[in-house]
XYZ file of C-alpha atoms in Angstrom:
530
model
C 129.170 -12.870 54.480
C 126.023 -12.848 56.602
C 127.665 -10.442 59.057
C 128.538 -8.050 56.223
C 124.958 -8.213 54.879
C 123.536 -7.398 58.301
C 125.879 -4.424 58.644
C 125.043 -3.147 55.133
C 121.343 -3.523 55.875
C 121.416 -1.728 59.232
C 119.021 1.157 59.877
C 120.441 4.619 59.149
C 119.663 8.119 60.399
C 118.471 10.769 57.929
C 121.965 12.281 57.781
C 123.741 9.004 57.062
C 121.001 7.866 54.699
C 121.236 11.125 52.756
C 125.030 10.813 52.644
C 124.791 7.224 51.399
C 122.177 8.096 48.773
C 124.147 11.149 47.661
C 127.355 9.113 47.464
C 125.762 6.312 45.491
C 123.917 8.850 43.339
C 127.271 10.479 42.617
C 128.744 7.097 41.666
C 125.658 6.390 39.548
C 126.030 9.834 37.988
C 129.619 9.057 36.996
C 128.499 5.746 35.506
C 125.579 7.318 33.630
C 127.805 10.069 32.201
C 130.411 7.462 31.256
C 127.611 5.458 29.625
C 126.497 8.502 27.633
C 130.053 9.255 26.549
C 130.509 5.681 25.345
C 127.253 5.855 23.398
C 128.128 9.158 21.747
C 131.681 8.008 20.973
C 130.372 4.772 19.459
C 127.458 6.170 17.444
C 127.852 9.990 17.240
C 125.721 12.909 18.468
C 123.430 13.326 15.459
C 122.868 9.600 15.112
C 119.855 7.691 13.793
C 120.847 4.727 15.963
C 120.779 6.777 19.157
C 117.500 8.418 18.154
C 116.062 4.906 17.777
C 117.580 3.818 21.098
C 116.009 6.769 22.971
C 112.593 6.123 21.411
C 112.703 2.402 22.312
C 112.687 3.239 26.024
C 109.760 5.618 26.006
C 106.744 3.324 26.132
C 108.209 0.597 28.403
C 109.333 3.333 30.798
C 105.903 4.952 30.494
C 104.200 1.714 31.560
C 106.535 1.347 34.535
C 106.133 4.984 35.549
C 102.345 5.014 35.361
C 101.884 1.671 37.145
C 104.773 1.560 39.626
C 107.786 3.890 39.988
C 107.388 6.870 42.319
C 103.721 6.019 42.759
C 104.744 2.923 44.674
C 107.306 4.535 46.962
C 105.221 7.538 47.990
C 101.933 5.654 48.563
C 103.229 2.303 49.826
C 105.924 3.505 52.248
C 103.668 5.671 54.494
C 101.100 2.855 54.852
C 103.829 0.283 55.505
C 105.535 2.664 57.950
C 102.311 2.978 59.904
C 102.101 -0.805 60.404
C 105.764 -1.214 61.249
C 105.555 1.652 63.775
C 102.692 -0.188 65.491
C 104.684 -3.440 65.534
C 102.212 -5.150 63.221
C 104.712 -6.953 60.984
C 102.288 -9.707 60.000
C 99.951 -7.162 58.404
C 102.933 -5.324 56.859
C 104.311 -8.450 55.177
C 100.875 -9.585 54.048
C 100.229 -6.192 52.450
C 103.691 -6.121 50.832
C 103.302 -9.613 49.369
C 99.840 -8.814 48.017
C 101.109 -5.652 46.346
C 104.148 -7.444 44.912
C 101.997 -10.197 43.396
C 99.376 -7.764 42.099
C 101.910 -5.506 40.380
C 103.839 -8.471 38.951
C 100.691 -9.764 37.210
C 99.666 -6.347 35.868
C 103.137 -5.418 34.608
C 103.740 -8.844 33.056
C 100.600 -8.335 30.978
C 101.844 -4.847 30.015
C 105.172 -6.325 28.868
C 103.384 -8.829 26.617
C 101.330 -5.952 25.183
C 104.524 -4.038 24.352
C 106.046 -7.034 22.560
C 102.948 -7.508 20.396
C 102.318 -3.868 19.492
C 105.858 -2.395 19.500
C 105.708 -1.315 15.835
C 102.449 0.564 16.248
C 103.682 2.186 19.459
C 106.816 3.530 17.733
C 104.667 5.022 14.952
C 102.602 6.837 17.573
C 105.581 8.161 19.539
C 107.580 9.730 16.678
C 106.644 11.861 13.696
C 106.769 10.856 10.028
C 110.058 12.745 9.685
C 111.856 9.849 11.414
C 113.287 7.372 8.896
C 111.874 3.869 8.400
C 115.263 2.402 9.380
C 115.228 4.202 12.742
C 111.648 3.122 13.382
C 112.528 -0.513 12.668
C 115.498 -0.343 15.055
C 113.290 1.193 17.748
C 110.735 -1.596 17.321
C 113.355 -4.347 17.693
C 114.913 -2.747 20.780
C 111.534 -2.040 22.380
C 110.694 -5.746 22.177
C 114.033 -6.667 23.754
C 113.537 -4.368 26.765
C 109.783 -5.021 27.072
C 110.270 -6.989 30.305
C 112.151 -4.143 31.972
C 108.957 -2.806 33.623
C 108.203 -6.274 35.047
C 111.682 -6.638 36.550
C 111.664 -3.036 37.813
C 108.246 -3.528 39.446
C 109.462 -6.422 41.573
C 112.703 -4.703 42.565
C 110.801 -1.485 43.393
C 108.525 -3.254 45.887
C 111.535 -4.911 47.533
C 113.524 -1.678 47.819
C 110.448 0.206 49.084
C 110.175 -2.274 51.958
C 113.841 -1.629 52.726
C 113.334 2.163 52.647
C 110.353 1.934 54.995
C 112.592 0.156 57.497
C 115.296 2.828 57.148
C 117.634 0.578 55.150
C 119.056 2.241 52.064
C 122.282 0.459 51.078
C 120.998 -1.984 48.457
C 118.353 0.469 47.275
C 121.164 2.970 46.626
C 123.290 0.355 44.837
C 120.613 -0.817 42.381
C 120.798 2.036 39.799
C 124.591 1.741 39.581
C 124.294 -1.990 38.889
C 121.744 -1.243 36.156
C 124.132 1.226 34.514
C 126.943 -1.335 34.612
C 124.749 -3.689 32.615
C 124.225 -1.060 29.916
C 127.932 -0.248 29.836
C 128.648 -3.973 29.373
C 126.300 -3.930 26.374
C 128.021 -0.915 24.832
C 131.569 -2.226 25.322
C 131.181 -5.951 24.635
C 127.965 -6.452 22.634
C 127.628 -3.312 20.489
C 130.826 -3.940 18.449
C 129.228 -7.129 17.068
C 125.488 -6.362 17.271
C 125.429 -2.568 16.860
C 122.879 -0.583 18.846
C 120.862 -3.785 19.385
C 123.693 -5.001 21.630
C 123.085 -2.014 23.911
C 119.442 -3.079 24.286
C 120.594 -6.527 25.444
C 122.856 -4.765 27.948
C 119.815 -2.872 29.261
C 117.973 -6.147 29.843
C 121.025 -7.619 31.581
C 121.231 -4.558 33.846
C 117.567 -4.976 34.815
C 118.140 -8.579 35.926
C 121.230 -7.526 37.898
C 119.306 -4.713 39.597
C 116.586 -7.159 40.684
C 119.236 -9.505 42.098
C 120.715 -6.692 44.209
C 117.265 -5.691 45.480
C 116.581 -9.313 46.477
C 119.882 -9.544 48.392
C 118.844 -6.444 50.347
C 115.862 -8.351 51.783
C 118.153 -10.749 53.662
C 118.051 -10.262 57.404
C 115.060 -7.898 57.655
C 112.555 -10.632 58.507
C 110.359 -10.258 55.447
C 107.840 -13.094 54.991
C 106.607 -13.539 51.427
C 103.132 -15.000 50.697
C 102.295 -16.164 47.177
C 98.782 -14.800 47.158
C 96.832 -11.542 46.918
C 94.882 -10.824 50.082
C 92.065 -8.654 48.791
C 90.780 -8.228 52.354
C 93.990 -6.591 53.581
C 93.194 -3.029 54.715
C 96.704 -1.856 53.966
C 96.620 -3.331 50.470
C 93.262 -1.666 49.726
C 94.546 1.604 51.180
C 97.616 1.554 48.908
C 95.449 0.742 45.877
C 93.141 3.655 46.717
C 96.111 6.053 46.878
C 97.984 4.564 43.929
C 95.881 5.868 40.983
C 96.382 9.551 41.801
C 100.143 9.354 41.931
C 100.252 6.868 39.026
C 98.305 9.148 36.715
C 100.384 12.091 37.969
C 103.579 10.245 37.055
C 102.059 9.015 33.806
C 101.067 12.493 32.666
C 104.564 13.718 33.502
C 106.070 10.979 31.359
C 103.517 11.574 28.629
C 104.998 15.060 28.461
C 108.377 13.419 27.803
C 106.861 11.486 24.899
C 105.451 14.720 23.461
C 108.930 16.283 23.711
C 110.435 13.319 21.841
C 107.788 13.703 19.155
C 108.536 17.423 18.795
C 112.298 16.758 18.697
C 111.782 14.183 15.921
C 110.118 16.910 13.830
C 113.201 19.140 14.017
C 115.558 16.725 12.284
C 117.881 13.759 12.548
C 119.742 13.480 15.837
C 117.719 16.063 17.749
C 116.021 13.396 19.859
C 119.450 12.353 21.080
C 120.599 15.971 21.573
C 117.577 16.738 23.754
C 117.894 13.494 25.723
C 121.595 14.131 26.438
C 120.874 17.664 27.692
C 117.924 16.408 29.730
C 120.068 13.626 31.237
C 122.726 16.169 32.232
C 120.135 18.384 33.893
C 118.822 15.417 35.912
C 122.233 14.577 37.371
C 122.255 17.304 40.078
C 118.515 16.823 40.683
C 119.070 13.159 41.504
C 122.290 13.835 43.373
C 120.800 16.483 45.639
C 117.012 16.793 45.487
C 116.076 13.133 45.138
C 118.755 11.893 47.569
C 117.849 14.328 50.350
C 114.070 14.046 49.930
C 114.186 10.240 49.732
C 116.165 10.082 52.957
C 113.836 12.580 54.702
C 110.552 11.064 53.514
C 110.201 8.162 56.002
C 110.830 10.481 58.975
C 108.388 13.118 57.697
C 105.767 10.347 57.445
C 106.650 9.160 60.935
C 106.290 12.658 62.443
C 102.774 13.000 61.063
C 101.861 9.454 62.131
C 102.978 10.462 65.638
C 100.650 13.479 65.523
C 103.554 15.959 65.684
C 102.956 18.557 62.939
C 105.223 20.951 64.863
C 108.199 18.622 64.373
C 107.149 18.026 60.773
C 107.213 21.774 60.039
C 110.542 22.280 61.772
C 112.233 19.408 59.938
C 110.716 20.313 56.572
C 111.940 23.927 56.629
C 115.345 22.868 57.946
C 115.786 20.305 55.146
C 114.482 22.791 52.569
C 117.092 25.338 53.647
C 119.861 22.772 53.310
C 118.542 21.765 49.891
C 118.486 25.363 48.640
C 121.914 26.121 50.119
C 123.487 23.134 48.362
C 121.613 23.697 45.082
C 122.652 27.331 44.524
C 126.371 26.720 43.818
C 125.452 23.664 41.732
C 123.328 25.668 39.288
C 126.034 28.346 39.147
C 128.578 25.712 38.116
C 126.105 24.125 35.689
C 125.441 27.452 33.952
C 128.935 28.896 33.692
C 130.684 25.550 33.259
C 128.213 24.024 30.796
C 130.740 24.028 27.961
C 133.172 21.957 30.020
C 130.414 19.616 31.203
C 129.211 18.884 27.671
C 132.737 18.351 26.384
C 133.266 15.683 29.030
C 130.587 13.731 27.150
C 131.180 14.900 23.594
C 134.881 15.057 22.745
C 134.542 17.974 20.303
C 131.813 19.666 22.318
C 128.318 20.583 21.164
C 127.013 24.132 21.371
C 123.354 23.075 21.135
C 123.565 20.725 24.129
C 125.496 23.366 26.111
C 122.880 26.031 25.372
C 120.076 23.647 26.333
C 121.777 22.935 29.655
C 122.104 26.672 30.292
C 118.378 27.132 29.687
C 117.577 24.242 32.044
C 119.353 25.625 35.146
C 116.143 27.004 36.630
C 114.531 23.609 36.112
C 117.490 22.012 37.925
C 117.004 24.277 40.938
C 113.237 23.997 41.229
C 112.983 20.293 40.333
C 115.332 19.539 43.212
C 113.016 21.417 45.579
C 109.957 19.795 43.993
C 110.938 16.329 45.200
C 111.022 17.461 48.820
C 107.837 19.539 48.613
C 105.849 16.814 46.844
C 106.969 14.221 49.411
C 105.687 16.468 52.182
C 102.208 15.909 50.711
C 102.748 12.175 50.314
C 103.818 12.012 53.973
C 100.306 13.289 54.713
C 99.007 10.442 52.515
C 97.720 13.139 50.179
C 98.390 12.223 46.552
C 95.510 14.242 45.116
C 96.936 17.738 45.643
C 100.253 17.097 43.817
C 98.250 15.265 41.167
C 95.995 18.192 40.290
C 98.893 20.661 40.374
C 100.987 18.362 38.162
C 98.160 17.846 35.671
C 97.860 21.585 35.151
C 101.660 21.999 35.058
C 102.099 19.256 32.441
C 99.299 20.604 30.274
C 100.978 24.013 30.519
C 104.334 22.471 29.608
C 102.894 20.704 26.555
C 101.145 23.865 25.376
C 104.292 25.960 25.881
C 106.513 23.351 24.208
C 104.307 23.119 21.133
C 104.070 26.913 20.841
C 107.773 27.559 21.487
C 109.124 24.772 19.233
C 106.992 24.728 16.098
C 107.360 27.205 13.193
C 103.840 28.631 13.536
C 104.645 29.651 17.147
C 107.775 31.214 18.593
C 109.885 28.919 16.363
C 112.653 28.417 18.947
C 113.251 24.875 17.746
C 114.805 22.511 20.264
C 115.456 25.402 22.686
C 111.706 25.787 23.185
C 111.624 22.481 25.080
C 114.139 23.761 27.658
C 112.393 27.123 28.106
C 109.059 25.381 28.688
C 110.600 23.009 31.249
C 112.091 25.848 33.298
C 108.923 27.952 33.310
C 106.758 25.043 34.429
C 109.238 23.893 37.120
C 109.031 27.319 38.782
C 105.235 27.394 38.556
C 104.729 23.891 39.976
C 106.992 24.322 43.000
C 105.672 27.747 43.981
C 102.084 26.495 43.716
C 102.755 23.471 45.958
C 104.642 25.579 48.508
C 101.735 28.045 48.662
C 99.235 25.228 49.313
C 101.508 23.638 51.930
C 101.948 26.942 53.772
C 98.172 27.396 53.895
C 97.775 23.879 55.283
C 100.457 24.397 57.954
C 100.182 28.019 59.201
C 103.485 29.451 60.342
C 105.451 26.981 58.231
C 107.884 29.661 57.060
C 109.116 31.915 59.845
C 110.912 35.252 59.210
C 114.274 33.605 59.933
C 113.739 31.300 56.939
C 113.423 34.249 54.555
C 116.360 36.075 56.156
C 118.460 32.976 55.624
C 117.253 32.729 52.040
C 118.272 36.328 51.378
C 121.768 35.651 52.738
C 122.049 32.591 50.489
C 121.162 34.718 47.460
C 123.820 37.289 48.395
C 126.432 34.538 48.709
C 125.279 33.128 45.348
C 125.689 36.517 43.617
C 129.336 36.816 44.701
C 129.881 33.166 43.792
C 128.465 33.735 40.292
C 130.859 36.632 39.772
C 133.737 34.383 40.874
C 132.787 31.564 38.494
C 132.352 34.026 35.615
C 135.795 35.503 36.284
C 137.432 32.070 36.468
C 135.831 30.926 33.204
C 137.163 34.093 31.553
C 140.642 33.508 32.979
C 140.577 29.792 32.119
C 138.522 29.791 28.903
C 137.423 26.648 27.086
C 139.414 26.440 23.849
C 138.874 24.372 20.714
C 142.106 22.537 21.457
C 140.883 21.513 24.928
C 140.040 17.870 24.341
C 140.773 14.887 26.515
C 140.753 14.321 30.243
C 144.060 16.003 31.118
C 143.247 19.133 29.145
C 139.669 19.614 30.371
C 139.399 18.260 33.892
C 142.197 20.212 35.684
C 140.853 23.583 34.466
C 137.259 22.681 35.248
C 138.011 21.181 38.665
C 140.131 24.222 39.637
C 137.313 26.607 38.631
C 134.684 24.593 40.492
C 136.851 24.169 43.610
C 137.613 27.890 43.894
C 133.957 28.730 43.281
C 132.801 26.401 46.059
C 135.409 27.806 48.446
C 134.168 31.343 47.770
C 130.549 30.237 48.316
C 131.425 28.547 51.598
C 133.410 31.560 52.796
C 130.611 34.016 52.018
C 128.044 31.661 53.598
C 130.106 31.467 56.758
C 130.719 35.225 56.813
C 126.960 35.783 56.450
C 126.393 33.407 59.389
C 124.379 30.836 57.459
C 123.912 27.939 59.868
C 124.200 25.378 57.037
C 127.837 26.355 56.513
C 128.934 26.030 60.151
C 129.225 22.212 60.393
C 131.013 22.108 57.020
C 133.565 24.731 58.068
C 134.010 23.026 61.426
C 134.743 19.654 59.822
C 137.216 21.214 57.395
C 139.062 23.080 60.142
C 139.099 19.978 62.357
C 140.605 18.007 59.494
C 143.191 20.666 58.530
C 144.293 21.434 62.069
C 144.054 17.924 63.426
C 147.132 17.220 65.577
C 149.677 14.871 64.072
C 150.673 12.088 66.428
C 154.322 11.116 66.344
C 155.139 7.702 67.715
């Protein structure tokens, strides 16, 4: 057992780490989509219970996001990396223990606050149009999952230590374990307890996720100290960086709360409709953008700590090209195949969710890039620049959402939320890229833009292919169930990806060469006869 743990916790290269994270993200994606399908099958799309369930998460998640979450990984990892690179493990473990203890105390207090004031919080999050029954359900569930932020905070520190050391296996496993807990609640607890049973499944998943994160610490030499060393330079450095990213994350999540409030004004079930569409749009972002940028982040930090901005620039543009090349066919499939994708979750389909997903494709593309670009700033231990850009972007998103959704504005209803998200995603990424290019002159060479143009050409032909295939294999009302939907969708996607790869290779895109080489090696591999 110990031997297996050591092998699972071995240090990985960027390529293998990205592959592991992408693979586990894909598995987590399947689980999350399966979870959503179970929820919708059990309670329905336009469901008061699911509206209440979505609302119950908002404030506990908000507390975790603003105090821990991405703020921890992007401020803590560079500082920890710096100490580990210098061989100063004693300082690294002292700083890690201090941060773990500090966050545990703060988040525990936040969890108690949520339990006491859950009813008032629900009233603030949703509008008066939400029924008293739904509000009461939200309050009960919010109290059940109030300790989620506390459990997540501890597991986040542990997995951040593992990431800093280039160990990603248990970090990658944790979200899947969390989803399994929720699925257990839906399947085994909800039939007796209703939607409340799902909340208990959420809590169970949080405990299981923490257990997995703790197992990942075995064999890496971590020494825990049950104190807060206020004199630790690293600890003080992390605390000085933490507020900028924390408020940045918090404002971003506050925007999510505003969207929930606006959705609650539209009518019953629209909170759930928006959350389902938003969850679908996050799947490729997590699978591609988050996985690749998470794997690349420690090495980008290391390059700058080594005083090698030349290597930083080269690796950043190379990874960005790969990210764009992979993302283009994904958004093509998401747009043209959105009807199939939604029907995999909702047996009879839902035109509103499908239309929302279509409007969110630009957000999918640019949010994936955002994670890499923002981490390039965090690698410089600069959390202020992304913070100020995000503050303006979120304020813009809120203003656009309010104007586009409400009757006195553009009156687009729920579709206004998706339009606002896409506009702001484009603005935020382009702004950060402009600032980064000014900070690192010569970041984007002419070859980068020539490659980008060739990718766009390949994407245009690929779009035409996907459109043709969807016309030839249309989605019909009678297409329900796995064997009716999946073969047609998989065939369309497979042919589309083949066309994209062929055009990429014909246009001499370097990202396609290793893929084509591996495929040809596999197809034409000699068969040994014994």
